[in-house]
PDB file of C-alpha atoms in Angstrom:
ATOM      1  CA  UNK A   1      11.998   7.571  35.353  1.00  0.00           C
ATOM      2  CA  UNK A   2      15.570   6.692  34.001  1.00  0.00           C
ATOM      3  CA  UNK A   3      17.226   9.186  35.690  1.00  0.00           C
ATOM      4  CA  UNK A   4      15.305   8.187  38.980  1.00  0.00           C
ATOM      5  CA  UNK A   5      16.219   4.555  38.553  1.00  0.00           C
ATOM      6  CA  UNK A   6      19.759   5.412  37.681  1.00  0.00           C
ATOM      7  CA  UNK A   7      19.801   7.464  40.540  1.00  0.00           C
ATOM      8  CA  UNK A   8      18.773   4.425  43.203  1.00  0.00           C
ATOM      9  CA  UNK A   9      20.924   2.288  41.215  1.00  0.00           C
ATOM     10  CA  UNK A  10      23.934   4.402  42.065  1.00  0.00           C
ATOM     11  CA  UNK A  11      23.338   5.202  45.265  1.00  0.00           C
ATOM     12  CA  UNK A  12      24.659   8.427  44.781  1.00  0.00           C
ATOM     13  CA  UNK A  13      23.242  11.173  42.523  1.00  0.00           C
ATOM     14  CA  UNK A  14      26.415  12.914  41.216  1.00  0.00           C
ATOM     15  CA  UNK A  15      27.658   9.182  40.515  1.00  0.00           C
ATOM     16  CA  UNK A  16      23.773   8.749  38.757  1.00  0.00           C
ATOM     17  CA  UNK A  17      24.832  11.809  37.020  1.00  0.00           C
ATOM     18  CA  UNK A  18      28.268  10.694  35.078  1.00  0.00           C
ATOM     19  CA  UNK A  19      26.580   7.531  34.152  1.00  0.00           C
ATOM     20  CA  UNK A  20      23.597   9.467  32.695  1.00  0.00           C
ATOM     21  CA  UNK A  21      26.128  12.622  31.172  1.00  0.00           C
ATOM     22  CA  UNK A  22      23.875  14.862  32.239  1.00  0.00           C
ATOM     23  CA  UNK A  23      24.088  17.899  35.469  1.00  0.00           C
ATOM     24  CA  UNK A  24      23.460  16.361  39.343  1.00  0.00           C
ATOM     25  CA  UNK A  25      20.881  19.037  39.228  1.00  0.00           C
ATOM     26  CA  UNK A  26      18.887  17.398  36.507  1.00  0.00           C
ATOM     27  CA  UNK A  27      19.099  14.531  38.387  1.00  0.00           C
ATOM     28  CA  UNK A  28      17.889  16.091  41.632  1.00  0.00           C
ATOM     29  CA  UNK A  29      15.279  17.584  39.931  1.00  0.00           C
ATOM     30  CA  UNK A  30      13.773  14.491  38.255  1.00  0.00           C
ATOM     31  CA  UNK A  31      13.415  12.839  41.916  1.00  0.00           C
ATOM     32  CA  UNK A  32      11.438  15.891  42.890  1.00  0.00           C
ATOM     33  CA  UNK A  33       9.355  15.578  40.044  1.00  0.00           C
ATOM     34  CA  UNK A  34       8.413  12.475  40.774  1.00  0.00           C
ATOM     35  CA  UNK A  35       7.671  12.665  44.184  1.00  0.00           C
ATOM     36  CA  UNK A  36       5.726  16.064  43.761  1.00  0.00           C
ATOM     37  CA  UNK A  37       3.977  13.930  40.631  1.00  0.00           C
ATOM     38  CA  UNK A  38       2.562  11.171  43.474  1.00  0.00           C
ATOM     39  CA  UNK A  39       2.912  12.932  46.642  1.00  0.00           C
ATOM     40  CA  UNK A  40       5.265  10.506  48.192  1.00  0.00           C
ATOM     41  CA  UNK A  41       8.685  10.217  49.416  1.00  0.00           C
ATOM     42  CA  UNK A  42       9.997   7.983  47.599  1.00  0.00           C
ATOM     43  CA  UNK A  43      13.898   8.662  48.387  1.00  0.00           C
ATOM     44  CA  UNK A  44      15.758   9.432  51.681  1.00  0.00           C
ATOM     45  CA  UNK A  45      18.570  11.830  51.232  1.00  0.00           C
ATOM     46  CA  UNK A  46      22.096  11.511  53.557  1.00  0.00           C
ATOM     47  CA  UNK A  47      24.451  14.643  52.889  1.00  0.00           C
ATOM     48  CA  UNK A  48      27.220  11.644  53.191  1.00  0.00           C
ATOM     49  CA  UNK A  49      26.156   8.358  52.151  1.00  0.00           C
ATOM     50  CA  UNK A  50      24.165   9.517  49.269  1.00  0.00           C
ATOM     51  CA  UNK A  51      20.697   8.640  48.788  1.00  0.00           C
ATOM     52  CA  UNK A  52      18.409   5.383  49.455  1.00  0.00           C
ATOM     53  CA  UNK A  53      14.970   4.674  48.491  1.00  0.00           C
ATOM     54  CA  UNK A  54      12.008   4.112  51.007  1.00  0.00           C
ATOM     55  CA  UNK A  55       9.790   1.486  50.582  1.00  0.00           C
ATOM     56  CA  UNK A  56       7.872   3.075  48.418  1.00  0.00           C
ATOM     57  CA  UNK A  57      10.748   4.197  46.510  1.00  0.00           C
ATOM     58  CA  UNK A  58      11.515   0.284  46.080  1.00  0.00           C
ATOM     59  CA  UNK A  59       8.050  -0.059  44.742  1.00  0.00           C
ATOM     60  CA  UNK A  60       8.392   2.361  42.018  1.00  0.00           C
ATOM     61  CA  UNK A  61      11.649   1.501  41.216  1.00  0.00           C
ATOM     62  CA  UNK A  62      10.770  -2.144  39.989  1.00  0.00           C
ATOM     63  CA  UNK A  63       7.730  -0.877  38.310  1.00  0.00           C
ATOM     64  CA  UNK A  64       9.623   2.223  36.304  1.00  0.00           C
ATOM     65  CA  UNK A  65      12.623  -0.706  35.359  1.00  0.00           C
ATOM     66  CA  UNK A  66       9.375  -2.995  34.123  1.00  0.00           C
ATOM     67  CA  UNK A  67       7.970   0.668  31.603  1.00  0.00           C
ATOM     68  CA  UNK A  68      11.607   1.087  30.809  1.00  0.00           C
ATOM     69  CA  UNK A  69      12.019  -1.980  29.378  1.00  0.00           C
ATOM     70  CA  UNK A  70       8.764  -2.032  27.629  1.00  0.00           C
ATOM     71  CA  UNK A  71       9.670   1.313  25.986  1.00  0.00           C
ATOM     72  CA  UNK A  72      13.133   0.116  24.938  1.00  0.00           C
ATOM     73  CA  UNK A  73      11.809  -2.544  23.628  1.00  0.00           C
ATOM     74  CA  UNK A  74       9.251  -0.647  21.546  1.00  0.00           C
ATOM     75  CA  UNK A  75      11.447   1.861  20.663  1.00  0.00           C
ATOM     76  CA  UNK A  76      13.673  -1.548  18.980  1.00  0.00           C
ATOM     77  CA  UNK A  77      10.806  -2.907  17.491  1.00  0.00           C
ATOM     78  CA  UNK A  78       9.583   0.551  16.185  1.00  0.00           C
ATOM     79  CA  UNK A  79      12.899   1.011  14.314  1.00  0.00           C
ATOM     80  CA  UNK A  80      12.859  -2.914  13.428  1.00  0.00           C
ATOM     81  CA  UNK A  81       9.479  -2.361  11.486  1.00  0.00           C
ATOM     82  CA  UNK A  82      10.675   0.773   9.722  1.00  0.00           C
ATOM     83  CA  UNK A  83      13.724  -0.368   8.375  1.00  0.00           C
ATOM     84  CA  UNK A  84      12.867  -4.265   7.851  1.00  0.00           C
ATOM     85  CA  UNK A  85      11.345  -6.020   4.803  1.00  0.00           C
ATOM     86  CA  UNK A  86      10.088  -8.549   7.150  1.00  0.00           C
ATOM     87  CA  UNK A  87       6.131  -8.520   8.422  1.00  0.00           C
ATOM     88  CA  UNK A  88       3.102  -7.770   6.733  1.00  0.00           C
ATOM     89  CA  UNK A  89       1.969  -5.745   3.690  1.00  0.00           C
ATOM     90  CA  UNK A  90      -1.797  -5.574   3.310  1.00  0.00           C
ATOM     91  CA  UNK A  91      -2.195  -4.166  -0.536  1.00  0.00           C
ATOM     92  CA  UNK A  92      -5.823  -3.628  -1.637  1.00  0.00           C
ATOM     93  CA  UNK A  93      -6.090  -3.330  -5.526  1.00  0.00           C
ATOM     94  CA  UNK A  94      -8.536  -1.940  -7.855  1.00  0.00           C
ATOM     95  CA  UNK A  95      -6.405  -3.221 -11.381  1.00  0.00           C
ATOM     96  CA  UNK A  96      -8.437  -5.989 -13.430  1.00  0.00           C
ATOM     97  CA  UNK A  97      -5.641  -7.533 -14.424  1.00  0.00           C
ATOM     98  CA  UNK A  98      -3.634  -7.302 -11.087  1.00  0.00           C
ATOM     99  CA  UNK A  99      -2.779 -10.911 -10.986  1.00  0.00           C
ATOM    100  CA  UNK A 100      -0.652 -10.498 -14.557  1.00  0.00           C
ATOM    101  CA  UNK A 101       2.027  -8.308 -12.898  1.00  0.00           C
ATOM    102  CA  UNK A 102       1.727  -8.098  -8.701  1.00  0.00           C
ATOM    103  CA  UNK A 103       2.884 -11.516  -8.273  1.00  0.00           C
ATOM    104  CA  UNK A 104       5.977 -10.560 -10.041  1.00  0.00           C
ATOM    105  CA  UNK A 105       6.528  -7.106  -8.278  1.00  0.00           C
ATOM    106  CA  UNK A 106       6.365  -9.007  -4.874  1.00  0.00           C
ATOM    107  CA  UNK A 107       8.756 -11.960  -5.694  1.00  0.00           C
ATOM    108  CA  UNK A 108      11.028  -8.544  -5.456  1.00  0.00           C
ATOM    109  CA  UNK A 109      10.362  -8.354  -2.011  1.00  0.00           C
ATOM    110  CA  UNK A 110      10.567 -12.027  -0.752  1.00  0.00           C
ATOM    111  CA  UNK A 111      13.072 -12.758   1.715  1.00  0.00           C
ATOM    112  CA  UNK A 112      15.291 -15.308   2.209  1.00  0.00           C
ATOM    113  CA  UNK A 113      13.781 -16.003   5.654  1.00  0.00           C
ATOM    114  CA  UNK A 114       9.874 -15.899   3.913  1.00  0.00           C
ATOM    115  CA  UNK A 115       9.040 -13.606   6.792  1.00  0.00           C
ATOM    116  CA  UNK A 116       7.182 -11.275   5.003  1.00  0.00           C
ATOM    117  CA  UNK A 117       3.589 -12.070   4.715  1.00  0.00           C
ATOM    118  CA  UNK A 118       1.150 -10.216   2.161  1.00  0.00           C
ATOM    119  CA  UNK A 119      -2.564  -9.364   2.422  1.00  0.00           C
ATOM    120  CA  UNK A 120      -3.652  -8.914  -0.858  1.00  0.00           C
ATOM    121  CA  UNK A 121      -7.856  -7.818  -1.221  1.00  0.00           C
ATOM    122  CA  UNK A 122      -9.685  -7.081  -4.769  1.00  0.00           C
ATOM    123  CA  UNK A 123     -11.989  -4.408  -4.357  1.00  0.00           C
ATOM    124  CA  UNK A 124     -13.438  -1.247  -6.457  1.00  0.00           C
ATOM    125  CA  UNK A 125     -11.279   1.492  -6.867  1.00  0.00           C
ATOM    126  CA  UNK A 126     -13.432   3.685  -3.760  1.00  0.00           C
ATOM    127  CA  UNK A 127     -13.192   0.805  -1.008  1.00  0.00           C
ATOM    128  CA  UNK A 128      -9.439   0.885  -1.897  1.00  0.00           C
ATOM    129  CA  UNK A 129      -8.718   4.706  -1.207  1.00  0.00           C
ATOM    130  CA  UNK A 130     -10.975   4.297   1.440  1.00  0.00           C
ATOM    131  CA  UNK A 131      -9.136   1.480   2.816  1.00  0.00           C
ATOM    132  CA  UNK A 132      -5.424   2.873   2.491  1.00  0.00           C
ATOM    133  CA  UNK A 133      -7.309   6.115   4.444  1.00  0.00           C
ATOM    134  CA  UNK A 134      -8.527   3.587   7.276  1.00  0.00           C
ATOM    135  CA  UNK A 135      -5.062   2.329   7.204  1.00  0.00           C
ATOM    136  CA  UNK A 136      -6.526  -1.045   6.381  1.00  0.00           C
ATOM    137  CA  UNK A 137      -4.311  -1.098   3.192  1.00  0.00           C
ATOM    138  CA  UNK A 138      -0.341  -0.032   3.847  1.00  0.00           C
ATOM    139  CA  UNK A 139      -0.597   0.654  -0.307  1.00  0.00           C
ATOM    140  CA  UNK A 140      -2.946   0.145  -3.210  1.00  0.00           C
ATOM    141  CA  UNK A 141      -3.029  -0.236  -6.772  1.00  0.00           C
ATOM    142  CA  UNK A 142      -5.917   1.987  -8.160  1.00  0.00           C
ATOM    143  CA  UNK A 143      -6.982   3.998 -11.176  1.00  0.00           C
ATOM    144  CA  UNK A 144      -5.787   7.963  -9.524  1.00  0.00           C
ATOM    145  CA  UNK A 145      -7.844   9.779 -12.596  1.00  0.00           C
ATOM    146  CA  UNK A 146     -10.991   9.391  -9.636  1.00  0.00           C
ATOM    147  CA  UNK A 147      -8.369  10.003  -6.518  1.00  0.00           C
ATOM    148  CA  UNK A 148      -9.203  11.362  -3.431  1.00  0.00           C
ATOM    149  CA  UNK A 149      -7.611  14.692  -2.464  1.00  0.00           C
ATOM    150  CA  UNK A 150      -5.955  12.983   0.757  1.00  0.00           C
ATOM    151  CA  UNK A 151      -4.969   9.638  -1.349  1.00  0.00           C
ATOM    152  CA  UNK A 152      -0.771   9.832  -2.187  1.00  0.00           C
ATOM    153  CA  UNK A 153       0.315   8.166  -5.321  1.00  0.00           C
ATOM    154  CA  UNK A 154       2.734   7.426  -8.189  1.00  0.00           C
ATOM    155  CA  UNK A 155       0.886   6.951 -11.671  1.00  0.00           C
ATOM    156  CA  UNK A 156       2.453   3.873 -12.755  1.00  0.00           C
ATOM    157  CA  UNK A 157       1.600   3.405 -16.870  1.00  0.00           C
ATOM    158  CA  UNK A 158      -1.027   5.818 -18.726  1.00  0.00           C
ATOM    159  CA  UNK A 159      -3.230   3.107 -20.614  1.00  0.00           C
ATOM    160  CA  UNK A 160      -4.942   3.736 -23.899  1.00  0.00           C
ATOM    161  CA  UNK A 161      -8.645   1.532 -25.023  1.00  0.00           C
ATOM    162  CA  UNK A 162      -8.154  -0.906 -27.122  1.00  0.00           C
ATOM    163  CA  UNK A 163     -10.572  -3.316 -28.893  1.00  0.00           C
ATOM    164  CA  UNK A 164     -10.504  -7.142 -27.698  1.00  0.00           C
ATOM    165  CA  UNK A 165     -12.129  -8.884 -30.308  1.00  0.00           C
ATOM    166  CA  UNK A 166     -11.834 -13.453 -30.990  1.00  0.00           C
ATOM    167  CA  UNK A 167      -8.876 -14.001 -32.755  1.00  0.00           C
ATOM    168  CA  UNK A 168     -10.707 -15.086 -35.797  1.00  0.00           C
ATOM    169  CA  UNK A 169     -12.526 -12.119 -36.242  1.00  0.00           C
ATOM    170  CA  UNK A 170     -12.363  -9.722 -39.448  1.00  0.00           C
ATOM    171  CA  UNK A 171     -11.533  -7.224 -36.844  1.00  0.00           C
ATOM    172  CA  UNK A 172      -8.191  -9.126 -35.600  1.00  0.00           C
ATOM    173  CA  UNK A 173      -6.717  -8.970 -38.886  1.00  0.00           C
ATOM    174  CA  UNK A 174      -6.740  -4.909 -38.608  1.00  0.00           C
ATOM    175  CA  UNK A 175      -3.731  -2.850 -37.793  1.00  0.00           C
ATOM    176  CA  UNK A 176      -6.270  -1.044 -35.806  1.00  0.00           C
ATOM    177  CA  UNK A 177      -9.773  -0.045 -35.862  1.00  0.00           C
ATOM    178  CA  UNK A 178     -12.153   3.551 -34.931  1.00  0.00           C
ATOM    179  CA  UNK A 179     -15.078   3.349 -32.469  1.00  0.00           C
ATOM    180  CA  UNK A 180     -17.529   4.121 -35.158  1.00  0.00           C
ATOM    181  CA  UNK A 181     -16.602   1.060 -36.467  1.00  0.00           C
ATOM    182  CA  UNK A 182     -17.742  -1.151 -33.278  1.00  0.00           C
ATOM    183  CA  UNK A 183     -21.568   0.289 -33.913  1.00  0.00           C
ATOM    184  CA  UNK A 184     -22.726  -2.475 -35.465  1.00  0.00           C
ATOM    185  CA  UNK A 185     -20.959  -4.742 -32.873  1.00  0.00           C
ATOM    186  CA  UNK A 186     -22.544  -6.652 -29.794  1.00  0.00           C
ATOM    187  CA  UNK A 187     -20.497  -5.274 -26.848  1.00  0.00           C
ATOM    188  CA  UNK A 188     -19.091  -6.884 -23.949  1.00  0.00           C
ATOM    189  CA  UNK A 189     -18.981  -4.469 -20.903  1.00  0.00           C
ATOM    190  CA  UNK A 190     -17.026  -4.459 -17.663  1.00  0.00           C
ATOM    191  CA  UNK A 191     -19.235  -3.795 -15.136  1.00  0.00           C
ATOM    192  CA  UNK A 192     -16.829  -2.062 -12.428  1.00  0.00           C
ATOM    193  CA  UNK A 193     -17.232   1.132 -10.549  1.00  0.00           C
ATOM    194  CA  UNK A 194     -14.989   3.744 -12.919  1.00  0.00           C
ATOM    195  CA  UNK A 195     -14.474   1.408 -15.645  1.00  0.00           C
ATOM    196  CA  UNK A 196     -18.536   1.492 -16.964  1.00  0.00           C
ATOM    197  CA  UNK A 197     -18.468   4.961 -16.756  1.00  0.00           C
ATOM    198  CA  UNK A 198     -14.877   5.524 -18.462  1.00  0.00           C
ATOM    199  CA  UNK A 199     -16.107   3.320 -21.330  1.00  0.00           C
ATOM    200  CA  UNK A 200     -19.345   4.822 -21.613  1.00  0.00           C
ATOM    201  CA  UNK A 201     -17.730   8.191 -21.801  1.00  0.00           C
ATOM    202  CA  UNK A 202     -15.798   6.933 -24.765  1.00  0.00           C
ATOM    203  CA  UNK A 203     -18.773   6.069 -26.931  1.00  0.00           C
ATOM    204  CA  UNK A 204     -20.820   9.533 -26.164  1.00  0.00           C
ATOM    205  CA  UNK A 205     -17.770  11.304 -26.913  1.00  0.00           C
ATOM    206  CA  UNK A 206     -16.846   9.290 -30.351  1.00  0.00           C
ATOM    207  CA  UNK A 207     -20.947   9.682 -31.221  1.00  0.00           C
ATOM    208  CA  UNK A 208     -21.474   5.763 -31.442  1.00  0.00           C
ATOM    209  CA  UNK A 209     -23.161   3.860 -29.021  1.00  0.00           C
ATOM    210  CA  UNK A 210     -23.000  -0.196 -29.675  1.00  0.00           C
ATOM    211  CA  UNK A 211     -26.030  -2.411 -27.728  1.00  0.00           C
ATOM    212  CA  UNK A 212     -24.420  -3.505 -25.105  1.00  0.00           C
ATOM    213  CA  UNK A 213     -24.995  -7.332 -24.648  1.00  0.00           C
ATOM    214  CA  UNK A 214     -23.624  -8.758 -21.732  1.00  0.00           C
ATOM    215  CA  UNK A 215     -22.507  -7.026 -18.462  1.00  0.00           C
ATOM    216  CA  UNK A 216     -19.352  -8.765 -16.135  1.00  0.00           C
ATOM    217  CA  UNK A 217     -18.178  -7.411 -13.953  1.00  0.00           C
ATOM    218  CA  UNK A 218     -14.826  -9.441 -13.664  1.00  0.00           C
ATOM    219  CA  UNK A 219     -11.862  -8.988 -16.296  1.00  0.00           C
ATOM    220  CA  UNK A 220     -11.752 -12.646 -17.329  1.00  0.00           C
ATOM    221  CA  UNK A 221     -15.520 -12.832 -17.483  1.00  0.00           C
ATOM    222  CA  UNK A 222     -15.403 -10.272 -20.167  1.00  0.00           C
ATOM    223  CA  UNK A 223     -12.403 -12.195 -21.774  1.00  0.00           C
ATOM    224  CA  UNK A 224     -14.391 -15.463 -21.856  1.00  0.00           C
ATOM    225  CA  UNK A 225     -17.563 -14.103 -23.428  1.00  0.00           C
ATOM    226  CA  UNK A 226     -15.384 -12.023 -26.295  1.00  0.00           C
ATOM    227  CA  UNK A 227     -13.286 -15.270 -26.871  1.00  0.00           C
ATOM    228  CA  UNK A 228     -16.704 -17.881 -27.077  1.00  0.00           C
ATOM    229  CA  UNK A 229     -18.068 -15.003 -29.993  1.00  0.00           C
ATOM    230  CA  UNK A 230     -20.758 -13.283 -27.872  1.00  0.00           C
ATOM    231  CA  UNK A 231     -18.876  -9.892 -29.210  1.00  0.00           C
ATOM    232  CA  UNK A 232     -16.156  -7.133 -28.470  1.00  0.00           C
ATOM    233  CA  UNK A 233     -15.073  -5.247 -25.562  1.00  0.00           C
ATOM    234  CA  UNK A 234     -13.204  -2.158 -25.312  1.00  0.00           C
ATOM    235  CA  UNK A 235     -10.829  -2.393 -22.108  1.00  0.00           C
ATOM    236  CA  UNK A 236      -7.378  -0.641 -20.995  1.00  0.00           C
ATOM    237  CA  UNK A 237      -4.931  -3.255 -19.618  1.00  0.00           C
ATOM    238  CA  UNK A 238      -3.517  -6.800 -21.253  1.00  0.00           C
ATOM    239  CA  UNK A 239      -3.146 -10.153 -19.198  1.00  0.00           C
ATOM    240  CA  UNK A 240      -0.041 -11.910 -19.555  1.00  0.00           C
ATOM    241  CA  UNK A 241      -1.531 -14.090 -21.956  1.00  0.00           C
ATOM    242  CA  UNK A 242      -4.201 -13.671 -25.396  1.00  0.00           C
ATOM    243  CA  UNK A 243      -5.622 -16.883 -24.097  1.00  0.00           C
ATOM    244  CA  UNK A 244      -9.254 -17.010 -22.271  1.00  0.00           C
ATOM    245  CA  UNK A 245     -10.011 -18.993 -19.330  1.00  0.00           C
ATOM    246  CA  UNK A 246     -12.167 -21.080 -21.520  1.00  0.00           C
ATOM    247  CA  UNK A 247      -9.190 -21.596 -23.989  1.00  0.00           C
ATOM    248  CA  UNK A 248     -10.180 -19.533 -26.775  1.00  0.00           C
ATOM    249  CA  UNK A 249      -7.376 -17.657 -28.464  1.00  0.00           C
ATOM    250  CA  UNK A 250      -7.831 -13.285 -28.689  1.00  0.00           C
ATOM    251  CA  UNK A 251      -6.736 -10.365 -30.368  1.00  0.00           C
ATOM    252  CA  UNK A 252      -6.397  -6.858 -29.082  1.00  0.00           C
ATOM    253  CA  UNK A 253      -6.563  -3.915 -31.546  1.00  0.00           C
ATOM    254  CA  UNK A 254      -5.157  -0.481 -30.814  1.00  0.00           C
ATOM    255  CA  UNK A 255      -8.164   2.006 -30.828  1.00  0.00           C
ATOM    256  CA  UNK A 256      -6.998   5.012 -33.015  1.00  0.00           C
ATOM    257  CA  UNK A 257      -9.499   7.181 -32.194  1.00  0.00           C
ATOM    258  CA  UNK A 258      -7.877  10.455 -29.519  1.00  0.00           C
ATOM    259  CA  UNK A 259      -9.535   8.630 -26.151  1.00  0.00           C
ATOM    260  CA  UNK A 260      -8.549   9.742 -22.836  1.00  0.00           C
ATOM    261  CA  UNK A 261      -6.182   7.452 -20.880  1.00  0.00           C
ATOM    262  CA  UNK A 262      -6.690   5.449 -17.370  1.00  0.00           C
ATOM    263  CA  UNK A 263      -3.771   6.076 -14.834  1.00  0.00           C
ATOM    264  CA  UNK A 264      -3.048   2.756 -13.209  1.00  0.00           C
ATOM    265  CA  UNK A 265      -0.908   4.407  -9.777  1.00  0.00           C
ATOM    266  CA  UNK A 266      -0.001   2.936  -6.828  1.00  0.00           C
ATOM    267  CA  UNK A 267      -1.279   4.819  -3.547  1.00  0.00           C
ATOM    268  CA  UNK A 268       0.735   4.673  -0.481  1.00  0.00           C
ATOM    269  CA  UNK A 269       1.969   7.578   2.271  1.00  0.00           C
ATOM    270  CA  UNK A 270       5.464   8.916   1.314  1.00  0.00           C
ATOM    271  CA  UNK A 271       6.067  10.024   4.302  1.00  0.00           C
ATOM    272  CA  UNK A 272       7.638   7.953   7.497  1.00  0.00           C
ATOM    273  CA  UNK A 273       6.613   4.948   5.766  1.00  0.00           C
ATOM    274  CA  UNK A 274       7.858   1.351   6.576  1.00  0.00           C
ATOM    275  CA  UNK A 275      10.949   0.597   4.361  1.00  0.00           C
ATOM    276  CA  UNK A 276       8.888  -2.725   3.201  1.00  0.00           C
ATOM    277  CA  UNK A 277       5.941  -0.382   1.742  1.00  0.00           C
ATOM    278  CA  UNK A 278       8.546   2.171   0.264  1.00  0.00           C
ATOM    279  CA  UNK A 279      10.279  -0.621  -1.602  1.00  0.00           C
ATOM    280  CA  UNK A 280       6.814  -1.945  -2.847  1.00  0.00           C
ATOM    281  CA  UNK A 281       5.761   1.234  -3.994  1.00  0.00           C
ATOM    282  CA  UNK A 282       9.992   1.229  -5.669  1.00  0.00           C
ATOM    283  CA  UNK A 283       8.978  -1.845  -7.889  1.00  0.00           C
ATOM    284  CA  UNK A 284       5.752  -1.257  -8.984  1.00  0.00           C
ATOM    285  CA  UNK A 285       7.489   2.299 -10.273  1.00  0.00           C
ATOM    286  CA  UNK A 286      10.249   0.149 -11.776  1.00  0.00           C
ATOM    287  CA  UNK A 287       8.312  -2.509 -13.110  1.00  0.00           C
ATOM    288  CA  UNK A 288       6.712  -0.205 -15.098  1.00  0.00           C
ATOM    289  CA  UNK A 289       9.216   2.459 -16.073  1.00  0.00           C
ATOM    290  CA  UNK A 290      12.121  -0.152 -16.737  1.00  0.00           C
ATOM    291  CA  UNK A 291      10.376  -3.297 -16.570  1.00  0.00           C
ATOM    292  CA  UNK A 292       8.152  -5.237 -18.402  1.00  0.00           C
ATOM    293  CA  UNK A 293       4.976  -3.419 -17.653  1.00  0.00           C
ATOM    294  CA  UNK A 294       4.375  -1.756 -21.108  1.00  0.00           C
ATOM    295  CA  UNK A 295       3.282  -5.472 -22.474  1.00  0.00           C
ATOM    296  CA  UNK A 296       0.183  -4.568 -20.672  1.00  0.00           C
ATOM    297  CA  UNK A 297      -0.958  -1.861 -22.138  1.00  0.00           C
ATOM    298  CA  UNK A 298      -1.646  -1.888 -26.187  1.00  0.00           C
ATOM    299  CA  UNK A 299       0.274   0.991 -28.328  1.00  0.00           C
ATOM    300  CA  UNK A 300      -1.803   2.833 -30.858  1.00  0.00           C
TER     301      UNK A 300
END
């Protein structure tokens, strides 16, 4: 189509030909292509005065200049998305205690021109592979010890149990305490696809298997009840603060006991990705590498 339009443009198709740097014949050729394609003549031919286009030609001429510019234009926007940390980024996250750091990794990635907007969606740590899969997600946060085969990611921080436990509790005042030793405890459990299962893995293992007496299946939930005095909870990751949402004042205790960890990685594809989802996936590596990401996990 360029080389046609170039062609009519011209005139001429050796003149079409210098402007395009390419042979006369490949010019030639292209017309023929195009008029075998639709089985019209499209261009008149004069050994001396070069070439014209028939009415039909005219026709096609305006409406292969109209595709042209749409694919130009695509082609500018194409590269404009790839390289640009402008537009959206859709994150889904399966991380309890997401809002502690993500705000932070983002205000890396706010432009001067606030042009980039972000879609961020809580879910369970299946709807989010599932959802970076779909391509509803451009990354995720998610625990990658359950990833799917097809799911790429970056393990972020490794993080250990620990015991959360009201700050006035006999248990607080310990440098650190054994699972046996929660037995006789009333235990606070978060209720979330993986996590249950993680945490009921780490009682059948250690032999000791508290009464569970409240379910919640939110992060802060589980804080509240701990911090009123309903009882413990064993969980992985540390808000920014020892402070419930009800105001009462906690105390996490490293777990000593040789429990498996929970990955906390950020899923995204590595390759021909959007600069914008690459530098995302950059900070949340450096936020917990370099950063300040350690605070939220609890050191044995």
């Amino acid at each position: 189509m360029r080389y046609f339009v170039t062609a009519i443009a011209h005139g001429n198709i050796s003149r079409a030909a210098a402007d395009l740097n390419v042979a006369a014949s490949a010019v030639a050729a292209a017309i023929d292509q195009i008029e075998a394609r639709f089985q019209l003549k499209l261009v008149n031919r004069h050994r001396a005065r070069g070439i014209e286009p028939t009415a039909s030609g005219k026709v096609f001429t305006q409406k292969f200049k109209h595709l042209l510019e749409e694919y130009d234009a695509l082609l500018f926007e194409g590269t404009e998305l790839k390289q640009s940390l402008k537009g959206d980024l859709r994150i889904g996250y399966y991380a309890p205690v997401a809002p502690a750091f993500l705000p932070e990794i983002l205000s890396g990635l706010a432009g001067q021109d606030g042009q980039t907007t972000y879609h961020l969606e809580e879910c369970d740590n299946d709807r989010a592979q599932a959802g970076l899969l779909a391509g509803d997600f451009d990354a995720i946060l998610f625990v990658s010890d359950v990833a799917r085969p097809q799911v790429e990611f970056d393990v972020l921080i490794e993080a250990p149990a620990y015991c959360l436990v009201p700050a006035d509790h006999p248990i607080a005042r310990q440098a650190s305490v054994r699972l046996r030793h929660l037995a006789g405890e009333p235990l606070i459990v978060l209720n979330r696809p993986v996590a249950a299962d993680y945490y009921r893995m780490l009682f059948d293992e250690a032999g000791h298997s508290p009464a569970a007496l409240a379910y919640a299946n939110s992060t802060e939930m589980v804080r509240s009840l701990v911090g009123a005095g309903h009882g413990c909870a064993v969980l992985n990751m540390l808000p920014g603060t020892d402070i419930s949402y009800a105001g009462h004042r906690l105390a996490a205790v490293p777990i000593t006991d040789p429990l498996p960890r929970l990955s906390l990685s950020v899923g995204y594809g590595k390759s021909n990705q959007r600069r914008l989802v690459s530098q995302f996936a950059r900070l949340c590596r450096d936020y917990f590498r370099d950063g300040p990401g350690h605070r939220h996990v609890v050191a044995g």
